[in-house]
Amino acid sequence: MTGLMVYLAGGGRHNEHREQHLVAGDSAIVTMYGFDQLDKATALKIAHDLDEPRTRLGVNVTRTARITDPDTGVVSTTQVDANVWHCSLSLRAEEGQLSDEKWGAIAQDFADRMGFTEASGKAPCRWVAVRHGLSTNGNDHVHIAVSLVREDGTKATTHNDFAKAQKVCRDLERDYGLEQLESRETGLGERGVKPAERARQERTGAVEIDAHRLERSVRAAATASADEGEFVRRLRRGGVLIRPRFAAGRDDVVAGYSVALRPAEGATPIWYGGGRLARDLTLPRLREGWPDAPATAQAAADEWRATSKNPWQYRPVAPGREETTPDPQLWKQYTDELAQLRKQLRDVPVTDRATWAHVARETSGVFAAWSQRVEATPGPLAETSRELARSAHLRAHQSKPKPAQLGSAANAAMILMQAANGGRGTMAEAIMLRQLGRVSVAILDAHTAAGDARRAEQMTAMMRSKFAQVQQSLPEISTTTTRTDGQVMTSENETMRRATDGLAAPGTGSPLPNKLHPKKDKTPVTPRERDGHGRD
């Protein structure tokens, strides 16, 4: 408790803490220390008082922790102290700030509903709520610190506390007129960033945290791969370390995996399980999008065994199409596959969240694959991918295999990842982007129809900004137009044929311009083409 209170009363990691003070808590502690600004000495006294029942009664709360050896991957367990429960309640920066009085009421209700006070019918825990200004992202928030030893020496339970806290927060949002997040209702939440991850990014000067970079790599490789073995090979080809987690007592059944960025010489890699990156990137979820056949399962097991022997020196057992450059003639075929997928989505009910999640994951993977090839640092392609991925983050029990008859964006991801660099392909990419935009708008419309207002708002903002940046960087696409003088302009299909044949794109002096010219005087908004309206 001492360390936590000193931190909450201190300046923060970036000196962002200002006017640190209590807004609610155990009545005796609040009465004694009031609501004045805290200093270190006062924080130490509060910590001592919060911890008093535990020290007086000699009760200690412990929990079982799992520890994974970074070199061998062996998992062991140990008992660690767990006397303190800590969480923060936060508003989005766009919601503004609340008064101390309102935060105090919210914190009191939260502690009551979590069962930490006498409202539970049990002896109360000692607790405080500390407010210390905005976070580095501009979010107004308070911290709740609870001693888990009650006044009578019994221990407060924290079983299933995360789910319980989320439910309590839903109720508080409604009761206090705050913005209600549909992600809590639908399960479309993404993994949070841990302080240690952010600190490591700042320490190394990286442009993004490791988990986000790995998520994009895994998402791109998974979408571009026709099967599990190709997925393993693509990740290693992209420079990502990968290792399997075999089922107990087996070396031919893989239950999960973890990935890591190649560390600096002499450093230890930091491994992330697929589920830690995102809900939809666990191995069982990824397998829902790949064929389930004995031959592909055996080939995948061979690749997993090869990488498990030494993740640093893995050599593919059976190299595949990831080693070659796709035939330019395939651009039109794979673009047509996206158009067919868009048509099929008209018949998918908005209530079928599992199918829409599959489509969102694949579409996100296409942008991730494109980003892998052309963005040296995360840009609009990476950000578009990340935004779309939020629509794929369902809970495990909500997921189901992808419908066999549903089209796929996998080939689009493959060709965007592997196409030859340089000018060739630019016009073909522009035409493919048009179809990707239509699939993205279909996902947006599904959220709107399902009542996911916040998710739809976020996707609309993405389409108006990040997606539009990509659109503006590519050449204009000619479509069939008959002018008043009877002259027929070049069609989109003809433009694609010229692009893949290396002929001049209409209105340009090169086969496929390799210098990107932003479009002029055009509002960066992708029109929402409803069913029965617009072109496909």
Coordinates of C-alpha atoms in Angstrom, one line a residue:
M1 CA 0.0 0.0 0.0
T2 CA 2.9 2.4 0.8
G3 CA 4.3 2.2 -2.8
L4 CA 0.9 2.8 -4.4
M5 CA 0.0 5.8 -2.2
V6 CA 3.4 7.4 -2.7
Y7 CA 2.9 7.1 -6.4
L8 CA -0.6 8.5 -6.4
A9 CA 0.5 11.5 -4.3
G10 CA 3.6 12.0 -6.4
G11 CA 4.3 13.7 -9.7
G12 CA 3.6 10.7 -11.9
R13 CA 5.9 9.3 -14.6
H14 CA 5.7 12.5 -16.6
N15 CA 5.0 15.0 -13.9
E16 CA 1.4 15.0 -15.0
H17 CA 0.0 14.7 -11.5
R18 CA -1.4 18.0 -10.2
E19 CA -3.2 18.9 -7.0
Q20 CA -3.3 15.3 -5.7
H21 CA -6.1 14.9 -3.2
L22 CA -8.8 12.6 -1.8
V23 CA -12.3 12.8 -3.2
A24 CA -13.8 9.8 -1.2
G25 CA -12.9 6.9 0.9
D26 CA -13.1 5.3 4.4
S27 CA -15.0 7.9 6.5
A28 CA -12.4 8.0 9.3
I29 CA -9.5 8.5 6.9
V30 CA -11.3 11.2 4.9
T31 CA -12.3 13.0 8.2
M32 CA -8.7 12.9 9.4
Y33 CA -6.9 14.0 6.2
G34 CA -9.7 15.9 4.4
F35 CA -9.5 17.0 0.8
D36 CA -6.3 19.1 0.8
Q37 CA -3.4 18.4 -1.5
L38 CA -1.4 15.4 -0.6
D39 CA 2.3 15.3 0.0
K40 CA 4.5 12.3 0.5
A41 CA 4.3 12.4 4.3
T42 CA 0.5 12.5 4.3
A43 CA 0.4 9.7 1.7
L44 CA 2.6 7.5 4.0
K45 CA 0.2 8.1 6.9
I46 CA -2.8 7.3 4.8
A47 CA -1.1 4.1 3.6
H48 CA -0.4 3.1 7.2
D49 CA -4.0 3.7 8.2
L50 CA -5.3 1.7 5.2
D51 CA -3.1 -1.2 6.1
E52 CA -3.8 -1.1 9.8
P53 CA -6.3 -4.0 10.0
R54 CA -3.9 -6.3 8.2
T55 CA -0.9 -5.5 10.4
R56 CA -2.9 -5.5 13.6
L57 CA -4.6 -8.8 13.0
G58 CA -1.6 -10.5 11.2
V59 CA -3.7 -11.4 8.1
N60 CA -2.1 -11.7 4.7
V61 CA -3.8 -12.0 1.3
T62 CA -2.0 -14.0 -1.3
R63 CA -2.6 -15.2 -4.9
T64 CA -1.1 -17.7 -7.2
A65 CA 1.0 -16.1 -9.9
R66 CA 2.2 -17.9 -13.1
I67 CA 5.8 -17.2 -14.1
T68 CA 7.1 -18.1 -17.6
D69 CA 10.8 -18.6 -18.1
P70 CA 11.7 -16.3 -21.1
D71 CA 14.4 -18.8 -22.3
T72 CA 12.7 -22.2 -21.9
G73 CA 9.1 -21.2 -21.9
V74 CA 8.5 -23.4 -18.8
V75 CA 5.6 -22.1 -16.7
S76 CA 5.8 -22.3 -12.8
T77 CA 3.6 -21.0 -10.1
T78 CA 4.3 -19.1 -6.9
Q79 CA 2.4 -17.3 -4.1
V80 CA 2.7 -13.5 -4.1
D81 CA 1.2 -10.8 -1.8
A82 CA -2.1 -9.5 -2.9
N83 CA -3.2 -7.2 0.0
V84 CA -4.0 -4.2 -2.2
W85 CA -6.7 -3.8 -4.9
H86 CA -6.2 -0.9 -7.3
C87 CA -8.1 0.4 -10.3
S88 CA -8.8 3.6 -12.0
L89 CA -12.1 5.1 -13.3
S90 CA -11.6 7.2 -16.3
L91 CA -13.5 9.4 -18.8
R92 CA -12.5 9.9 -22.4
A93 CA -10.9 13.3 -23.0
E94 CA -13.9 14.3 -25.2
E95 CA -16.2 14.0 -22.2
G96 CA -14.5 16.8 -20.3
Q97 CA -14.1 16.8 -16.5
L98 CA -16.3 16.1 -13.5
S99 CA -16.4 18.0 -10.2
D100 CA -14.8 16.5 -7.1
E101 CA -18.2 16.0 -5.6
K102 CA -19.4 14.0 -8.6
W103 CA -16.3 11.9 -8.7
G104 CA -16.7 11.3 -4.9
A105 CA -20.2 10.1 -5.4
I106 CA -19.2 7.8 -8.3
A107 CA -16.3 6.4 -6.3
Q108 CA -18.5 5.7 -3.3
D109 CA -21.1 3.9 -5.4
F110 CA -18.3 1.9 -7.1
A111 CA -16.8 0.8 -3.8
D112 CA -20.3 -0.1 -2.5
R113 CA -21.3 -2.2 -5.6
M114 CA -17.9 -4.0 -5.6
G115 CA -18.6 -5.2 -2.1
F116 CA -15.8 -3.4 -0.3
T117 CA -17.9 -1.3 2.1
E118 CA -20.5 -2.1 4.8
A119 CA -23.1 -1.9 2.0
S120 CA -22.1 -5.6 1.3
G121 CA -23.4 -6.6 4.7
K122 CA -19.9 -7.5 5.8
A123 CA -17.2 -5.7 7.7
P124 CA -15.9 -2.9 5.5
C125 CA -12.5 -2.6 3.8
R126 CA -10.5 0.6 4.2
W127 CA -10.2 2.4 0.9
V128 CA -9.6 5.8 -0.7
A129 CA -10.2 7.5 -4.0
V130 CA -7.4 9.8 -5.2
R131 CA -7.8 12.4 -7.9
H132 CA -4.7 14.0 -9.4
G133 CA -5.6 15.8 -12.6
L134 CA -5.7 14.6 -16.2
S135 CA -3.7 11.7 -17.6
T136 CA -1.1 12.2 -20.4
N137 CA -3.9 11.5 -22.9
G138 CA -6.2 14.2 -21.3
N139 CA -8.5 11.8 -19.6
D140 CA -10.1 12.9 -16.3
H141 CA -9.9 10.0 -13.8
V142 CA -9.7 8.8 -10.2
H143 CA -7.8 6.0 -8.6
I144 CA -9.4 3.5 -6.1
A145 CA -7.1 1.9 -3.6
V146 CA -8.5 -0.8 -1.3
S147 CA -7.0 -2.8 1.5
L148 CA -8.4 -6.4 1.0
V149 CA -8.3 -7.2 4.7
R150 CA -11.6 -6.2 6.3
E151 CA -11.9 -4.6 9.7
D152 CA -12.7 -7.9 11.3
G153 CA -9.7 -9.7 9.7
T154 CA -11.7 -11.5 7.0
K155 CA -10.5 -11.2 3.4
A156 CA -12.5 -9.5 0.7
T157 CA -12.9 -11.7 -2.4
T158 CA -11.7 -10.5 -5.8
H159 CA -13.0 -13.4 -7.7
N160 CA -14.1 -12.4 -11.2
D161 CA -13.4 -8.8 -10.2
F162 CA -12.7 -7.6 -13.8
A163 CA -16.1 -8.7 -15.1
K164 CA -17.8 -7.4 -12.1
A165 CA -16.1 -4.0 -12.3
Q166 CA -17.1 -3.7 -16.0
K167 CA -20.7 -4.4 -15.1
V168 CA -20.6 -1.8 -12.3
C169 CA -19.1 0.7 -14.7
R170 CA -21.9 0.1 -17.2
D171 CA -24.5 0.8 -14.4
L172 CA -22.6 3.9 -13.3
E173 CA -22.4 5.3 -16.8
R174 CA -26.2 5.0 -17.0
D175 CA -26.9 6.3 -13.5
Y176 CA -24.7 9.4 -13.8
G177 CA -25.5 10.3 -17.3
L178 CA -22.1 9.5 -18.7
E179 CA -21.2 8.3 -22.2
Q180 CA -22.1 4.6 -22.4
L181 CA -19.6 2.4 -24.2
E182 CA -21.3 -0.2 -26.5
S183 CA -18.0 -2.1 -26.4
R184 CA -18.8 -3.4 -23.0
E185 CA -22.2 -4.7 -24.2
T186 CA -21.0 -6.2 -27.4
G187 CA -17.5 -7.4 -26.4
L188 CA -15.8 -5.2 -29.0
G189 CA -13.1 -4.0 -26.6
E190 CA -9.4 -4.1 -27.3
R191 CA -6.5 -5.1 -25.1
G192 CA -5.2 -2.2 -22.9
V193 CA -1.6 -1.0 -22.9
K194 CA 0.3 -1.8 -19.8
P195 CA 2.4 0.9 -18.2
A196 CA 5.6 -1.2 -18.6
E197 CA 4.9 -1.5 -22.3
R198 CA 4.6 2.3 -22.7
A199 CA 7.7 2.9 -20.6
R200 CA 9.7 0.5 -22.7
Q201 CA 8.6 2.3 -25.9
E202 CA 9.7 5.6 -24.4
R203 CA 13.0 4.2 -23.2
T204 CA 13.9 2.7 -26.6
G205 CA 12.5 5.5 -28.7
A206 CA 10.2 3.2 -30.6
V207 CA 7.4 4.7 -32.7
E208 CA 4.8 2.3 -31.2
I209 CA 4.6 -0.3 -28.5
D210 CA 5.8 -3.8 -29.3
A211 CA 2.3 -5.3 -28.9
H212 CA 0.8 -3.1 -31.5
R213 CA 3.5 -3.8 -34.0
L214 CA 3.2 -7.5 -33.4
E215 CA -0.5 -7.4 -33.7
R216 CA -0.3 -5.8 -37.1
S217 CA 2.3 -8.4 -38.2
V218 CA 0.2 -11.3 -37.0
R219 CA -3.0 -9.9 -38.4
A220 CA -1.3 -9.4 -41.9
A221 CA 0.3 -12.9 -41.9
A222 CA -2.9 -14.6 -40.8
T223 CA -5.1 -13.0 -43.4
A224 CA -2.6 -13.4 -46.2
S225 CA -2.1 -17.1 -45.4
A226 CA -4.1 -19.9 -47.0
D227 CA -3.4 -22.3 -44.1
E228 CA -1.7 -22.5 -40.7
G229 CA 1.7 -23.6 -42.0
E230 CA 1.9 -20.6 -44.3
F231 CA 1.1 -18.4 -41.4
V232 CA 4.1 -19.7 -39.5
R233 CA 6.4 -19.2 -42.5
R234 CA 5.1 -15.7 -43.2
L235 CA 5.6 -14.5 -39.7
R236 CA 9.2 -15.7 -39.7
R237 CA 9.8 -14.3 -43.1
G238 CA 8.7 -10.9 -41.7
G239 CA 11.3 -11.1 -39.0
V240 CA 9.0 -12.0 -36.1
L241 CA 10.1 -14.7 -33.7
I242 CA 7.3 -17.3 -33.1
R243 CA 7.1 -20.4 -31.0
P244 CA 4.2 -22.9 -30.4
R245 CA 2.6 -24.0 -27.1
F246 CA 2.0 -27.7 -27.5
A247 CA -0.8 -29.5 -25.8
A248 CA 0.3 -31.3 -22.6
G249 CA 2.4 -34.3 -23.3
R250 CA 2.3 -33.8 -27.1
D251 CA 4.6 -32.5 -29.8
D252 CA 2.2 -32.8 -32.7
V253 CA -0.8 -30.8 -31.3
V254 CA -0.4 -27.1 -31.0
A255 CA -2.8 -25.3 -28.6
G256 CA -1.4 -21.8 -28.9
Y257 CA 1.5 -19.6 -29.8
S258 CA 3.5 -16.6 -28.8
V259 CA 5.5 -14.1 -30.8
A260 CA 8.3 -11.6 -30.1
L261 CA 10.2 -8.9 -31.9
R262 CA 13.9 -9.8 -32.5
P263 CA 15.7 -8.0 -29.6
A264 CA 19.0 -6.1 -29.7
E265 CA 22.1 -8.3 -29.3
G266 CA 22.4 -9.6 -25.8
A267 CA 18.8 -8.7 -24.9
T268 CA 16.0 -11.2 -24.0
P269 CA 13.0 -11.3 -26.3
I270 CA 9.6 -10.3 -24.8
W271 CA 7.0 -12.8 -25.8
Y272 CA 3.3 -12.1 -26.3
G273 CA 0.6 -14.8 -26.6
G274 CA -1.8 -14.3 -29.5
G275 CA -4.6 -13.6 -27.1
R276 CA -2.6 -10.9 -25.4
L277 CA -2.4 -9.1 -28.7
A278 CA -6.1 -9.2 -29.5
R279 CA -9.1 -11.4 -28.7
D280 CA -9.4 -12.5 -32.4
L281 CA -5.7 -13.5 -32.7
T282 CA -5.7 -16.6 -30.5
L283 CA -4.9 -19.7 -32.4
P284 CA -8.4 -21.2 -32.1
R285 CA -9.8 -18.0 -33.6
L286 CA -7.3 -17.9 -36.4
R287 CA -8.1 -21.5 -37.3
E288 CA -11.7 -20.6 -37.9
G289 CA -10.6 -18.9 -41.1
W290 CA -8.4 -21.7 -42.4
P291 CA -9.3 -25.1 -44.0
D292 CA -9.4 -28.0 -41.6
A293 CA -7.9 -31.0 -43.4
P294 CA -5.4 -33.7 -42.3
A295 CA -2.8 -32.7 -44.8
T296 CA -2.7 -29.0 -43.8
A297 CA -2.8 -30.0 -40.2
Q298 CA 0.3 -32.2 -40.6
A299 CA 2.1 -29.5 -42.6
A300 CA 1.4 -27.0 -39.9
A301 CA 2.7 -29.3 -37.2
D302 CA 5.9 -29.8 -39.1
E303 CA 6.4 -26.0 -39.3
W304 CA 5.6 -25.5 -35.6
R305 CA 8.1 -28.2 -34.6
A306 CA 10.8 -26.7 -36.8
T307 CA 10.4 -23.3 -35.1
S308 CA 10.1 -24.8 -31.6
K309 CA 13.6 -26.3 -31.8
N310 CA 15.2 -22.9 -32.1
P311 CA 13.0 -19.8 -32.8
W312 CA 16.1 -17.9 -33.8
Q313 CA 17.3 -20.3 -36.5
Y314 CA 14.0 -21.5 -38.0
R315 CA 14.1 -22.7 -41.5
P316 CA 10.8 -23.5 -43.3
V317 CA 10.1 -27.1 -43.9
A318 CA 8.1 -26.6 -47.1
P319 CA 8.4 -23.1 -48.5
G320 CA 5.3 -22.0 -50.3
R321 CA 3.8 -19.1 -52.3
E322 CA 5.1 -16.5 -49.7
E323 CA 8.5 -16.9 -51.5
T324 CA 7.3 -15.7 -54.9
T325 CA 5.9 -12.4 -56.4
P326 CA 2.3 -12.8 -57.5
D327 CA 1.4 -12.6 -61.2
P328 CA 0.1 -9.0 -62.0
Q329 CA -2.8 -10.6 -63.8
L330 CA -4.2 -11.6 -60.4
W331 CA -5.0 -8.1 -59.4
K332 CA -8.3 -8.0 -61.2
Q333 CA -9.3 -11.5 -60.0
Y334 CA -8.7 -10.6 -56.4
T335 CA -10.4 -7.3 -56.7
D336 CA -13.4 -9.0 -58.1
E337 CA -13.4 -11.4 -55.1
L338 CA -13.8 -8.3 -52.8
A339 CA -16.7 -7.1 -54.9
Q340 CA -18.3 -10.5 -54.6
L341 CA -17.8 -10.5 -50.9
R342 CA -19.5 -7.0 -50.7
K343 CA -22.5 -8.4 -52.5
Q344 CA -22.8 -11.4 -50.1
L345 CA -22.7 -9.1 -47.1
R346 CA -26.2 -7.8 -48.1
D347 CA -27.6 -11.1 -47.0
V348 CA -25.8 -11.3 -43.6
P349 CA -28.0 -10.3 -40.7
V350 CA -26.7 -7.5 -38.5
T351 CA -27.3 -9.7 -35.5
D352 CA -24.8 -12.3 -36.9
R353 CA -21.9 -10.7 -35.0
A354 CA -19.6 -13.6 -35.5
T355 CA -19.7 -13.4 -39.3
W356 CA -19.3 -9.6 -39.3
A357 CA -16.3 -10.1 -37.0
H358 CA -14.7 -12.5 -39.5
V359 CA -15.2 -9.9 -42.3
A360 CA -13.8 -7.1 -40.1
R361 CA -10.7 -9.2 -39.2
E362 CA -10.0 -10.0 -42.8
T363 CA -10.5 -6.5 -44.0
S364 CA -8.3 -5.2 -41.2
G365 CA -5.7 -7.8 -42.2
V366 CA -5.7 -6.6 -45.8
F367 CA -4.8 -3.1 -44.6
A368 CA -2.2 -4.5 -42.2
A369 CA -0.6 -6.5 -45.1
W370 CA -0.5 -3.4 -47.2
S371 CA 1.0 -1.4 -44.4
Q372 CA 3.7 -4.1 -43.9
R373 CA 4.8 -3.6 -47.5
V374 CA 4.8 0.2 -48.0
E375 CA 4.8 1.9 -44.6
A376 CA 8.2 2.3 -42.9
T377 CA 6.5 3.6 -39.8
P378 CA 2.8 3.2 -38.9
G379 CA 0.7 5.4 -41.2
P380 CA -2.9 5.7 -42.4
L381 CA -2.9 2.1 -43.6
A382 CA -1.8 0.8 -40.2
E383 CA -4.3 3.1 -38.4
T384 CA -7.1 2.0 -40.7
S385 CA -6.3 -1.6 -40.0
R386 CA -6.3 -1.0 -36.2
E387 CA -9.7 0.7 -36.3
L388 CA -11.3 -2.1 -38.4
A389 CA -9.8 -4.7 -36.0
R390 CA -11.9 -3.3 -33.2
S391 CA -14.9 -4.8 -34.9
A392 CA -13.4 -8.2 -34.7
H393 CA -12.7 -8.4 -31.0
L394 CA -15.5 -10.6 -29.9
R395 CA -15.4 -12.8 -26.7
A396 CA -14.5 -16.4 -27.3
H397 CA -18.0 -17.7 -26.6
Q398 CA -19.5 -15.3 -29.2
S399 CA -17.3 -16.6 -32.0
K400 CA -18.0 -19.4 -34.5
P401 CA -16.3 -20.7 -37.7
K402 CA -16.5 -18.6 -40.8
P403 CA -19.4 -19.6 -43.1
A404 CA -17.9 -21.8 -45.9
Q405 CA -19.8 -20.0 -48.6
L406 CA -18.7 -16.5 -47.6
G407 CA -16.1 -14.9 -49.8
S408 CA -12.7 -13.9 -48.6
A409 CA -10.3 -11.0 -48.6
A410 CA -7.3 -13.3 -48.0
N411 CA -6.0 -13.1 -51.6
A412 CA -6.2 -9.3 -51.6
A413 CA -4.0 -9.3 -48.4
M414 CA -1.5 -11.7 -50.1
I415 CA -1.1 -9.6 -53.3
L416 CA -0.9 -6.3 -51.4
M417 CA 1.8 -7.8 -49.1
Q418 CA 3.8 -9.5 -51.8
A419 CA 3.4 -7.2 -54.9
A420 CA 6.7 -5.9 -56.4
N421 CA 7.7 -2.6 -54.9
G422 CA 7.9 0.6 -56.9
G423 CA 5.4 2.1 -59.3
R424 CA 3.9 -1.0 -60.8
G425 CA 0.6 -1.8 -59.1
T426 CA -0.4 1.7 -58.1
M427 CA -3.5 2.0 -60.3
A428 CA -4.4 -1.6 -59.5
E429 CA -4.1 -0.8 -55.8
A430 CA -6.4 2.2 -56.3
I431 CA -9.1 0.0 -57.8
M432 CA -8.7 -2.6 -55.1
L433 CA -9.0 0.2 -52.5
R434 CA -12.4 1.1 -53.9
Q435 CA -13.7 -2.4 -53.1
L436 CA -12.0 -2.4 -49.7
G437 CA -13.8 0.9 -49.0
R438 CA -17.2 -0.6 -49.9
V439 CA -16.6 -3.6 -47.6
S440 CA -15.5 -1.2 -44.8
V441 CA -18.7 0.8 -45.3
A442 CA -20.7 -2.4 -45.1
I443 CA -19.2 -3.1 -41.7
L444 CA -19.9 0.5 -40.6
D445 CA -23.6 0.1 -41.8
A446 CA -23.9 -3.1 -39.8
H447 CA -22.8 -1.4 -36.7
T448 CA -25.3 1.4 -37.3
A449 CA -28.1 -1.0 -37.9
A450 CA -27.2 -2.9 -34.8
G451 CA -27.3 0.2 -32.7
D452 CA -23.6 0.3 -32.0
A453 CA -23.5 4.1 -32.2
R454 CA -20.1 4.6 -30.7
R455 CA -18.4 2.0 -33.0
A456 CA -20.1 3.5 -36.0
E457 CA -19.0 7.0 -35.0
Q458 CA -15.4 5.8 -34.7
M459 CA -15.4 4.0 -38.1
T460 CA -17.0 7.1 -39.8
A461 CA -14.1 9.2 -38.4
M462 CA -11.6 6.7 -39.7
M463 CA -13.2 6.7 -43.2
R464 CA -13.2 10.5 -43.3
S465 CA -9.5 10.7 -42.3
K466 CA -7.2 7.7 -42.4
F467 CA -8.9 5.9 -45.3
A468 CA -9.2 9.1 -47.2
Q469 CA -5.5 9.8 -46.9
V470 CA -4.8 6.5 -48.6
Q471 CA -7.4 7.2 -51.2
Q472 CA -5.8 10.6 -52.0
S473 CA -2.4 9.2 -52.4
L474 CA -3.4 7.0 -55.3
P475 CA -4.3 7.9 -58.9
E476 CA -7.9 8.7 -60.0
I477 CA -9.8 5.8 -61.4
S478 CA -11.5 6.1 -64.7
T479 CA -15.0 4.7 -65.0
T480 CA -17.3 4.2 -68.0
T481 CA -18.8 7.5 -69.0
T482 CA -20.6 8.5 -72.2
R483 CA -20.2 12.1 -73.0
T484 CA -22.7 14.3 -74.9
D485 CA -20.5 14.0 -78.0
G486 CA -20.9 10.2 -77.9
Q487 CA -17.3 9.5 -76.9
V488 CA -17.0 6.6 -74.4
M489 CA -14.4 7.1 -71.7
T490 CA -12.2 4.2 -70.5
S491 CA -13.9 1.8 -68.0
E492 CA -12.7 0.7 -64.7
N493 CA -12.1 -2.8 -66.1
E494 CA -10.0 -1.4 -68.9
T495 CA -8.0 0.6 -66.4
M496 CA -7.3 -2.6 -64.5
R497 CA -6.3 -4.4 -67.7
R498 CA -3.9 -1.7 -68.6
A499 CA -2.5 -1.6 -65.1
T500 CA -1.8 -5.4 -65.0
D501 CA -0.5 -5.4 -68.5
G502 CA 1.9 -2.5 -67.8
L503 CA 0.2 -0.2 -70.3
A504 CA -0.3 3.5 -69.7
A505 CA -3.1 4.4 -67.3
P506 CA -5.6 6.8 -68.9
G507 CA -4.4 10.4 -68.6
T508 CA -0.9 9.5 -67.4
G509 CA 2.4 9.1 -69.2
S510 CA 3.5 6.0 -67.4
P511 CA 2.2 2.5 -67.0
L512 CA 1.5 2.9 -63.3
P513 CA 2.7 6.2 -61.8
N514 CA 5.3 5.7 -59.1
K515 CA 5.0 9.2 -57.8
L516 CA 1.9 9.7 -55.6
H517 CA 0.0 13.0 -56.3
P518 CA -2.6 14.0 -53.7
K519 CA -6.0 14.8 -55.2
K520 CA -7.1 18.4 -55.3
D521 CA -10.4 20.0 -54.3
K522 CA -12.0 16.8 -53.2
T523 CA -13.7 16.3 -49.9
P524 CA -12.0 13.2 -48.2
V525 CA -15.2 11.4 -47.6
T526 CA -16.1 7.9 -48.8
P527 CA -19.8 7.9 -49.8
R528 CA -21.9 5.4 -47.9
E529 CA -23.4 3.2 -50.6
R530 CA -26.5 1.6 -49.2
D531 CA -28.0 -1.6 -50.5
G532 CA -29.5 -0.9 -53.9
H533 CA -27.6 2.3 -54.4
G534 CA -24.3 3.1 -55.9
R535 CA -22.0 1.0 -58.0
D536 CA -20.4 -2.3 -57.0

